Amino acid sequence: WKSREEEFTSYDLHKKAVEHLMFLLMVFMRFSDTFKDSIDKYLFVDILRFLPTGSLLHFKDETIGYLSAEKILFNFSTFRNTTFDNCHLCHAFFRNALIENCKFEKCCIEDGDFSGSDISNTTFHKVNLTLTMFSSAILANVNFNQVFMEKINFNSYKVNQDRNTVLKGCKFEKCEMTEAWFTKNIELDNNEFILSNLCYAKFARGVYNESNYMKGCGARGIEIPDEEYFNPCQVS
């Protein structure tokens, strides 16, 4: 603790919280003149419900280190060139977040929720994503390296966004992906699965197509209905 004390104090989440409260105050002031009307009262309450504390934050060129915050809300937030280092974020919410050129290093985000998010050029290294949801998320050039992601769910239920889950140019290397789900409203394009455990993973018909590549993966009980896609050049 003492050796990393500077890192704890250099990043100030308190300041972010104050900025968020100031935003809510500005909304309140906007309707202050007509607040006697019940419509505006209920409107303000709805705004408070729609923007829970911790949402709509913006991070750029920052490092968030050794943050321990379960069920933290980063919904509708923006992360650019941001690093999460050794953070404990179980049950964290990144719904409809924008994540670009970021890195998650040695973090625990078990049972997290990235539904509706847009993630690009981002790396997850030695992260625990067990039971995490990526419904209706778009992932482009995302690298999962040595990630524990058992029972991870990429199915799109079109709740947070009315769109499919899209994985394009992603790489899963040395990942634990037992019972991963790729079965509902998913598009896979030019993805690589290398030396990963895909035992009992499920792919729906037409999801795993010929543009994807699988090498040296555990495949006991794996379900890929389109058998014609198995060929020596693509799957070994």
mmCIF file of C-alpha atoms in Angstrom:
data_model
loop_
_atom_site.group_PDB
_atom_site.id
_atom_site.type_symbol
_atom_site.label_atom_id
_atom_site.label_comp_id
_atom_site.label_asym_id
_atom_site.label_seq_id
_atom_site.Cartn_x
_atom_site.Cartn_y
_atom_site.Cartn_z
ATOM 1 C CA TRP A 1 0.000 0.000 0.000
ATOM 2 C CA LYS A 2 2.681 2.481 1.011
ATOM 3 C CA SER A 3 4.813 1.739 -2.034
ATOM 4 C CA ARG A 4 1.882 2.530 -4.369
ATOM 5 C CA GLU A 5 0.421 5.389 -2.339
ATOM 6 C CA GLU A 6 1.210 7.976 -5.008
ATOM 7 C CA GLU A 7 -0.787 6.029 -7.584
ATOM 8 C CA PHE A 8 -3.814 6.009 -5.275
ATOM 9 C CA THR A 9 -3.725 9.751 -4.769
ATOM 10 C CA SER A 10 -2.744 10.783 -8.301
ATOM 11 C CA TYR A 11 -6.052 9.666 -9.781
ATOM 12 C CA ASP A 12 -9.037 11.408 -8.219
ATOM 13 C CA LEU A 13 -12.405 9.737 -8.707
ATOM 14 C CA HIS A 14 -13.834 12.267 -6.256
ATOM 15 C CA LYS A 15 -13.281 14.988 -8.841
ATOM 16 C CA LYS A 16 -15.148 12.936 -11.431
ATOM 17 C CA ALA A 17 -18.061 12.485 -9.027
ATOM 18 C CA VAL A 18 -18.204 16.230 -8.355
ATOM 19 C CA GLU A 19 -18.267 16.960 -12.094
ATOM 20 C CA HIS A 20 -21.144 14.546 -12.517
ATOM 21 C CA LEU A 21 -23.134 16.130 -9.682
ATOM 22 C CA MET A 22 -22.522 19.555 -11.199
ATOM 23 C CA PHE A 23 -24.026 18.288 -14.435
ATOM 24 C CA LEU A 24 -27.137 17.111 -12.595
ATOM 25 C CA LEU A 25 -27.327 20.490 -10.846
ATOM 26 C CA MET A 26 -27.286 22.270 -14.210
ATOM 27 C CA VAL A 27 -30.207 20.088 -15.335
ATOM 28 C CA PHE A 28 -32.020 20.997 -12.140
ATOM 29 C CA MET A 29 -31.404 24.721 -12.720
ATOM 30 C CA ARG A 30 -32.650 24.395 -16.287
ATOM 31 C CA PHE A 31 -36.096 23.421 -15.002
ATOM 32 C CA SER A 32 -36.055 25.376 -11.723
ATOM 33 C CA ASP A 33 -38.428 28.100 -12.936
ATOM 34 C CA THR A 34 -41.138 25.633 -13.865
ATOM 35 C CA PHE A 35 -40.491 23.043 -11.203
ATOM 36 C CA LYS A 36 -43.880 23.728 -9.654
ATOM 37 C CA ASP A 37 -45.369 21.808 -12.572
ATOM 38 C CA SER A 38 -45.645 18.099 -11.929
ATOM 39 C CA ILE A 39 -44.403 17.261 -15.437
ATOM 40 C CA ASP A 40 -41.011 18.831 -14.774
ATOM 41 C CA LYS A 41 -40.783 17.194 -11.361
ATOM 42 C CA TYR A 42 -41.261 13.770 -12.855
ATOM 43 C CA LEU A 43 -38.949 14.633 -15.737
ATOM 44 C CA PHE A 44 -36.141 15.456 -13.344
ATOM 45 C CA VAL A 45 -36.691 12.204 -11.452
ATOM 46 C CA ASP A 46 -36.530 10.310 -14.741
ATOM 47 C CA ILE A 47 -33.263 12.038 -15.603
ATOM 48 C CA LEU A 48 -31.809 10.989 -12.244
ATOM 49 C CA ARG A 49 -32.837 7.399 -12.925
ATOM 50 C CA PHE A 50 -31.451 7.457 -16.456
ATOM 51 C CA LEU A 51 -28.123 8.968 -15.374
ATOM 52 C CA PRO A 52 -27.042 7.061 -12.259
ATOM 53 C CA THR A 53 -24.002 8.345 -10.423
ATOM 54 C CA GLY A 54 -20.877 7.145 -12.219
ATOM 55 C CA SER A 55 -22.306 7.331 -15.719
ATOM 56 C CA LEU A 56 -21.494 9.710 -18.553
ATOM 57 C CA LEU A 57 -17.886 10.111 -17.435
ATOM 58 C CA HIS A 58 -15.068 10.784 -19.892
ATOM 59 C CA PHE A 59 -11.532 9.434 -19.602
ATOM 60 C CA LYS A 60 -8.651 10.206 -21.939
ATOM 61 C CA ASP A 61 -4.921 9.428 -21.618
ATOM 62 C CA GLU A 62 -5.371 8.266 -18.039
ATOM 63 C CA THR A 63 -4.326 5.289 -15.923
ATOM 64 C CA ILE A 64 -6.742 3.920 -13.339
ATOM 65 C CA GLY A 65 -4.683 1.746 -11.017
ATOM 66 C CA TYR A 66 -5.633 -0.455 -8.065
ATOM 67 C CA LEU A 67 -9.254 0.688 -8.042
ATOM 68 C CA SER A 68 -11.521 -1.591 -6.022
ATOM 69 C CA ALA A 69 -15.173 -0.873 -6.759
ATOM 70 C CA GLU A 70 -17.754 -3.602 -7.215
ATOM 71 C CA LYS A 71 -20.896 -2.782 -9.202
ATOM 72 C CA ILE A 72 -19.405 0.518 -10.346
ATOM 73 C CA LEU A 73 -21.378 2.245 -13.109
ATOM 74 C CA PHE A 74 -19.548 3.383 -16.232
ATOM 75 C CA ASN A 75 -22.658 3.359 -18.440
ATOM 76 C CA PHE A 76 -22.559 5.749 -21.418
ATOM 77 C CA SER A 77 -18.970 6.714 -20.493
ATOM 78 C CA THR A 78 -16.085 7.303 -22.891
ATOM 79 C CA PHE A 79 -12.629 5.783 -22.524
ATOM 80 C CA ARG A 80 -9.820 6.772 -24.905
ATOM 81 C CA ASN A 81 -6.183 5.730 -24.420
ATOM 82 C CA THR A 82 -7.073 4.659 -20.895
ATOM 83 C CA THR A 83 -5.438 1.857 -18.888
ATOM 84 C CA PHE A 84 -7.110 -0.118 -16.109
ATOM 85 C CA ASP A 85 -4.278 -1.666 -14.084
ATOM 86 C CA ASN A 86 -4.857 -4.229 -11.312
ATOM 87 C CA CYS A 87 -8.449 -3.123 -10.734
ATOM 88 C CA HIS A 88 -11.166 -5.097 -8.959
ATOM 89 C CA LEU A 89 -14.382 -4.306 -10.857
ATOM 90 C CA CYS A 90 -16.644 -7.319 -10.358
ATOM 91 C CA HIS A 91 -20.216 -6.740 -11.575
ATOM 92 C CA ALA A 92 -19.120 -3.474 -13.232
ATOM 93 C CA PHE A 93 -21.413 -1.901 -15.824
ATOM 94 C CA PHE A 94 -19.931 -0.595 -19.089
ATOM 95 C CA ARG A 95 -23.244 -0.543 -20.967
ATOM 96 C CA ASN A 96 -23.270 1.612 -24.100
ATOM 97 C CA ALA A 97 -19.729 2.764 -23.335
ATOM 98 C CA LEU A 98 -17.203 3.850 -25.963
ATOM 99 C CA ILE A 99 -13.816 2.180 -25.417
ATOM 100 C CA GLU A 100 -10.986 3.039 -27.826
ATOM 101 C CA ASN A 101 -7.258 2.232 -27.674
ATOM 102 C CA CYS A 102 -7.516 1.053 -24.088
ATOM 103 C CA LYS A 103 -5.890 -1.679 -22.011
ATOM 104 C CA PHE A 104 -7.251 -3.788 -19.177
ATOM 105 C CA GLU A 105 -4.271 -5.300 -17.327
ATOM 106 C CA LYS A 106 -4.659 -7.914 -14.573
ATOM 107 C CA CYS A 107 -8.188 -6.842 -13.668
ATOM 108 C CA CYS A 108 -11.165 -8.756 -12.315
ATOM 109 C CA ILE A 109 -14.400 -7.873 -14.114
ATOM 110 C CA GLU A 110 -16.248 -11.081 -13.291
ATOM 111 C CA ASP A 111 -19.957 -10.946 -14.140
ATOM 112 C CA GLY A 112 -19.466 -7.567 -15.832
ATOM 113 C CA ASP A 113 -21.707 -6.083 -18.495
ATOM 114 C CA PHE A 114 -20.419 -4.485 -21.723
ATOM 115 C CA SER A 115 -23.788 -4.690 -23.494
ATOM 116 C CA GLY A 116 -24.295 -2.148 -26.263
ATOM 117 C CA SER A 117 -20.699 -0.921 -26.006
ATOM 118 C CA ASP A 118 -18.326 -0.085 -28.865
ATOM 119 C CA ILE A 119 -14.832 -1.472 -28.209
ATOM 120 C CA SER A 120 -11.961 -1.027 -30.652
ATOM 121 C CA ASN A 121 -8.164 -1.461 -30.679
ATOM 122 C CA THR A 122 -8.271 -2.581 -27.058
ATOM 123 C CA THR A 123 -6.394 -5.297 -25.133
ATOM 124 C CA PHE A 124 -7.591 -7.468 -22.256
ATOM 125 C CA HIS A 125 -4.493 -9.095 -20.695
ATOM 126 C CA LYS A 126 -4.732 -11.538 -17.795
ATOM 127 C CA VAL A 127 -8.258 -10.364 -17.004
ATOM 128 C CA ASN A 128 -11.077 -12.324 -15.389
ATOM 129 C CA LEU A 129 -14.193 -11.920 -17.548
ATOM 130 C CA THR A 130 -16.083 -14.960 -16.292
ATOM 131 C CA LEU A 131 -19.841 -14.704 -16.898
ATOM 132 C CA THR A 132 -19.424 -11.303 -18.560
ATOM 133 C CA MET A 133 -22.054 -10.146 -21.064
ATOM 134 C CA PHE A 134 -21.283 -8.521 -24.438
ATOM 135 C CA SER A 135 -24.840 -8.374 -25.803
ATOM 136 C CA SER A 136 -25.179 -6.072 -28.867
ATOM 137 C CA ALA A 137 -21.552 -4.955 -28.396
ATOM 138 C CA ILE A 138 -19.310 -4.187 -31.368
ATOM 139 C CA LEU A 139 -15.725 -5.376 -30.940
ATOM 140 C CA ALA A 140 -13.170 -4.431 -33.594
ATOM 141 C CA ASN A 141 -9.494 -5.417 -33.346
ATOM 142 C CA VAL A 142 -9.817 -6.430 -29.715
ATOM 143 C CA ASN A 143 -7.099 -8.689 -28.308
ATOM 144 C CA PHE A 144 -7.947 -11.118 -25.494
ATOM 145 C CA ASN A 145 -4.674 -12.544 -24.152
ATOM 146 C CA GLN A 146 -4.554 -15.074 -21.309
ATOM 147 C CA VAL A 147 -8.073 -14.101 -20.288
ATOM 148 C CA PHE A 148 -10.248 -16.263 -18.059
ATOM 149 C CA MET A 149 -13.661 -15.969 -19.720
ATOM 150 C CA GLU A 150 -15.555 -19.111 -18.794
ATOM 151 C CA LYS A 151 -19.267 -18.983 -19.701
ATOM 152 C CA ILE A 152 -18.792 -15.623 -21.406
ATOM 153 C CA ASN A 153 -21.831 -14.569 -23.414
ATOM 154 C CA PHE A 154 -21.645 -12.797 -26.788
ATOM 155 C CA ASN A 155 -25.303 -13.426 -27.632
ATOM 156 C CA SER A 156 -27.267 -10.355 -28.668
ATOM 157 C CA TYR A 157 -30.652 -10.028 -27.024
ATOM 158 C CA LYS A 158 -31.201 -6.566 -28.567
ATOM 159 C CA VAL A 159 -32.154 -5.038 -25.229
ATOM 160 C CA ASN A 160 -29.516 -2.320 -24.785
ATOM 161 C CA GLN A 161 -29.086 -1.806 -28.550
ATOM 162 C CA ASP A 162 -31.242 -3.022 -31.405
ATOM 163 C CA ARG A 163 -28.320 -4.626 -33.202
ATOM 164 C CA ASN A 164 -26.313 -7.822 -33.480
ATOM 165 C CA THR A 165 -23.143 -8.511 -31.549
ATOM 166 C CA VAL A 166 -20.223 -8.009 -33.946
ATOM 167 C CA LEU A 167 -16.693 -9.390 -33.541
ATOM 168 C CA LYS A 168 -14.348 -8.262 -36.297
ATOM 169 C CA GLY A 169 -10.605 -8.810 -36.376
ATOM 170 C CA CYS A 170 -10.489 -10.013 -32.764
ATOM 171 C CA LYS A 171 -7.913 -12.398 -31.335
ATOM 172 C CA PHE A 172 -8.404 -14.880 -28.496
ATOM 173 C CA GLU A 173 -5.011 -16.266 -27.448
ATOM 174 C CA LYS A 174 -4.416 -18.654 -24.534
ATOM 175 C CA CYS A 175 -7.872 -17.932 -23.154
ATOM 176 C CA GLU A 176 -10.107 -20.090 -20.972
ATOM 177 C CA MET A 177 -13.399 -20.044 -22.895
ATOM 178 C CA THR A 178 -15.221 -23.102 -21.585
ATOM 179 C CA GLU A 179 -18.955 -22.921 -22.333
ATOM 180 C CA ALA A 180 -18.651 -19.625 -24.234
ATOM 181 C CA TRP A 181 -21.824 -18.635 -26.090
ATOM 182 C CA PHE A 182 -21.913 -17.468 -29.724
ATOM 183 C CA THR A 183 -25.422 -18.537 -30.658
ATOM 184 C CA LYS A 184 -27.849 -15.611 -31.032
ATOM 185 C CA ASN A 185 -27.684 -12.611 -33.404
ATOM 186 C CA ILE A 186 -23.896 -12.655 -33.807
ATOM 187 C CA GLU A 187 -21.565 -11.753 -36.657
ATOM 188 C CA LEU A 188 -18.013 -13.156 -36.629
ATOM 189 C CA ASP A 189 -15.536 -11.894 -39.205
ATOM 190 C CA ASN A 190 -11.768 -12.509 -39.426
ATOM 191 C CA ASN A 191 -11.322 -13.608 -35.819
ATOM 192 C CA GLU A 192 -8.599 -15.917 -34.458
ATOM 193 C CA PHE A 193 -8.829 -18.488 -31.674
ATOM 194 C CA ILE A 194 -5.307 -19.664 -30.783
ATOM 195 C CA LEU A 195 -4.325 -22.102 -28.011
ATOM 196 C CA SER A 196 -7.595 -21.401 -26.207
ATOM 197 C CA ASN A 197 -9.894 -23.781 -24.373
ATOM 198 C CA LEU A 198 -13.195 -23.832 -26.268
ATOM 199 C CA CYS A 199 -14.547 -27.024 -24.733
ATOM 200 C CA TYR A 200 -18.347 -27.063 -24.721
ATOM 201 C CA ALA A 201 -18.472 -23.668 -26.438
ATOM 202 C CA LYS A 202 -21.535 -23.188 -28.628
ATOM 203 C CA PHE A 203 -21.681 -21.552 -32.055
ATOM 204 C CA ALA A 204 -24.985 -21.197 -33.886
ATOM 205 C CA ARG A 205 -25.401 -22.264 -37.503
ATOM 206 C CA GLY A 206 -23.848 -19.739 -39.854
ATOM 207 C CA VAL A 207 -21.998 -17.853 -37.094
ATOM 208 C CA TYR A 208 -18.574 -19.464 -37.393
ATOM 209 C CA ASN A 209 -17.803 -18.933 -41.067
ATOM 210 C CA GLU A 210 -14.791 -19.476 -43.279
ATOM 211 C CA SER A 211 -13.175 -16.103 -42.471
ATOM 212 C CA ASN A 212 -12.403 -17.200 -38.899
ATOM 213 C CA TYR A 213 -9.395 -19.235 -37.799
ATOM 214 C CA MET A 214 -8.917 -21.749 -34.992
ATOM 215 C CA LYS A 215 -5.580 -23.339 -34.028
ATOM 216 C CA GLY A 216 -4.464 -25.568 -31.161
ATOM 217 C CA CYS A 217 -7.704 -25.121 -29.193
ATOM 218 C CA GLY A 218 -9.419 -27.482 -26.809
ATOM 219 C CA ALA A 219 -12.614 -28.571 -28.548
ATOM 220 C CA ARG A 220 -14.181 -31.318 -26.475
ATOM 221 C CA GLY A 221 -17.940 -30.971 -26.725
ATOM 222 C CA ILE A 222 -17.712 -27.870 -28.915
ATOM 223 C CA GLU A 223 -20.755 -27.173 -31.094
ATOM 224 C CA ILE A 224 -20.205 -25.715 -34.583
ATOM 225 C CA PRO A 225 -23.153 -26.845 -36.746
ATOM 226 C CA ASP A 226 -21.597 -25.974 -40.121
ATOM 227 C CA GLU A 227 -19.258 -28.921 -40.583
ATOM 228 C CA GLU A 228 -18.221 -27.803 -44.062
ATOM 229 C CA TYR A 229 -16.138 -25.039 -42.500
ATOM 230 C CA PHE A 230 -13.754 -27.548 -40.923
ATOM 231 C CA ASN A 231 -10.738 -27.809 -43.192
ATOM 232 C CA PRO A 232 -7.002 -28.293 -42.617
ATOM 233 C CA CYS A 233 -6.193 -24.671 -43.508
ATOM 234 C CA GLN A 234 -8.676 -23.159 -41.114
ATOM 235 C CA VAL A 235 -8.961 -25.457 -38.097
ATOM 236 C CA SER A 236 -6.172 -27.552 -36.593
#
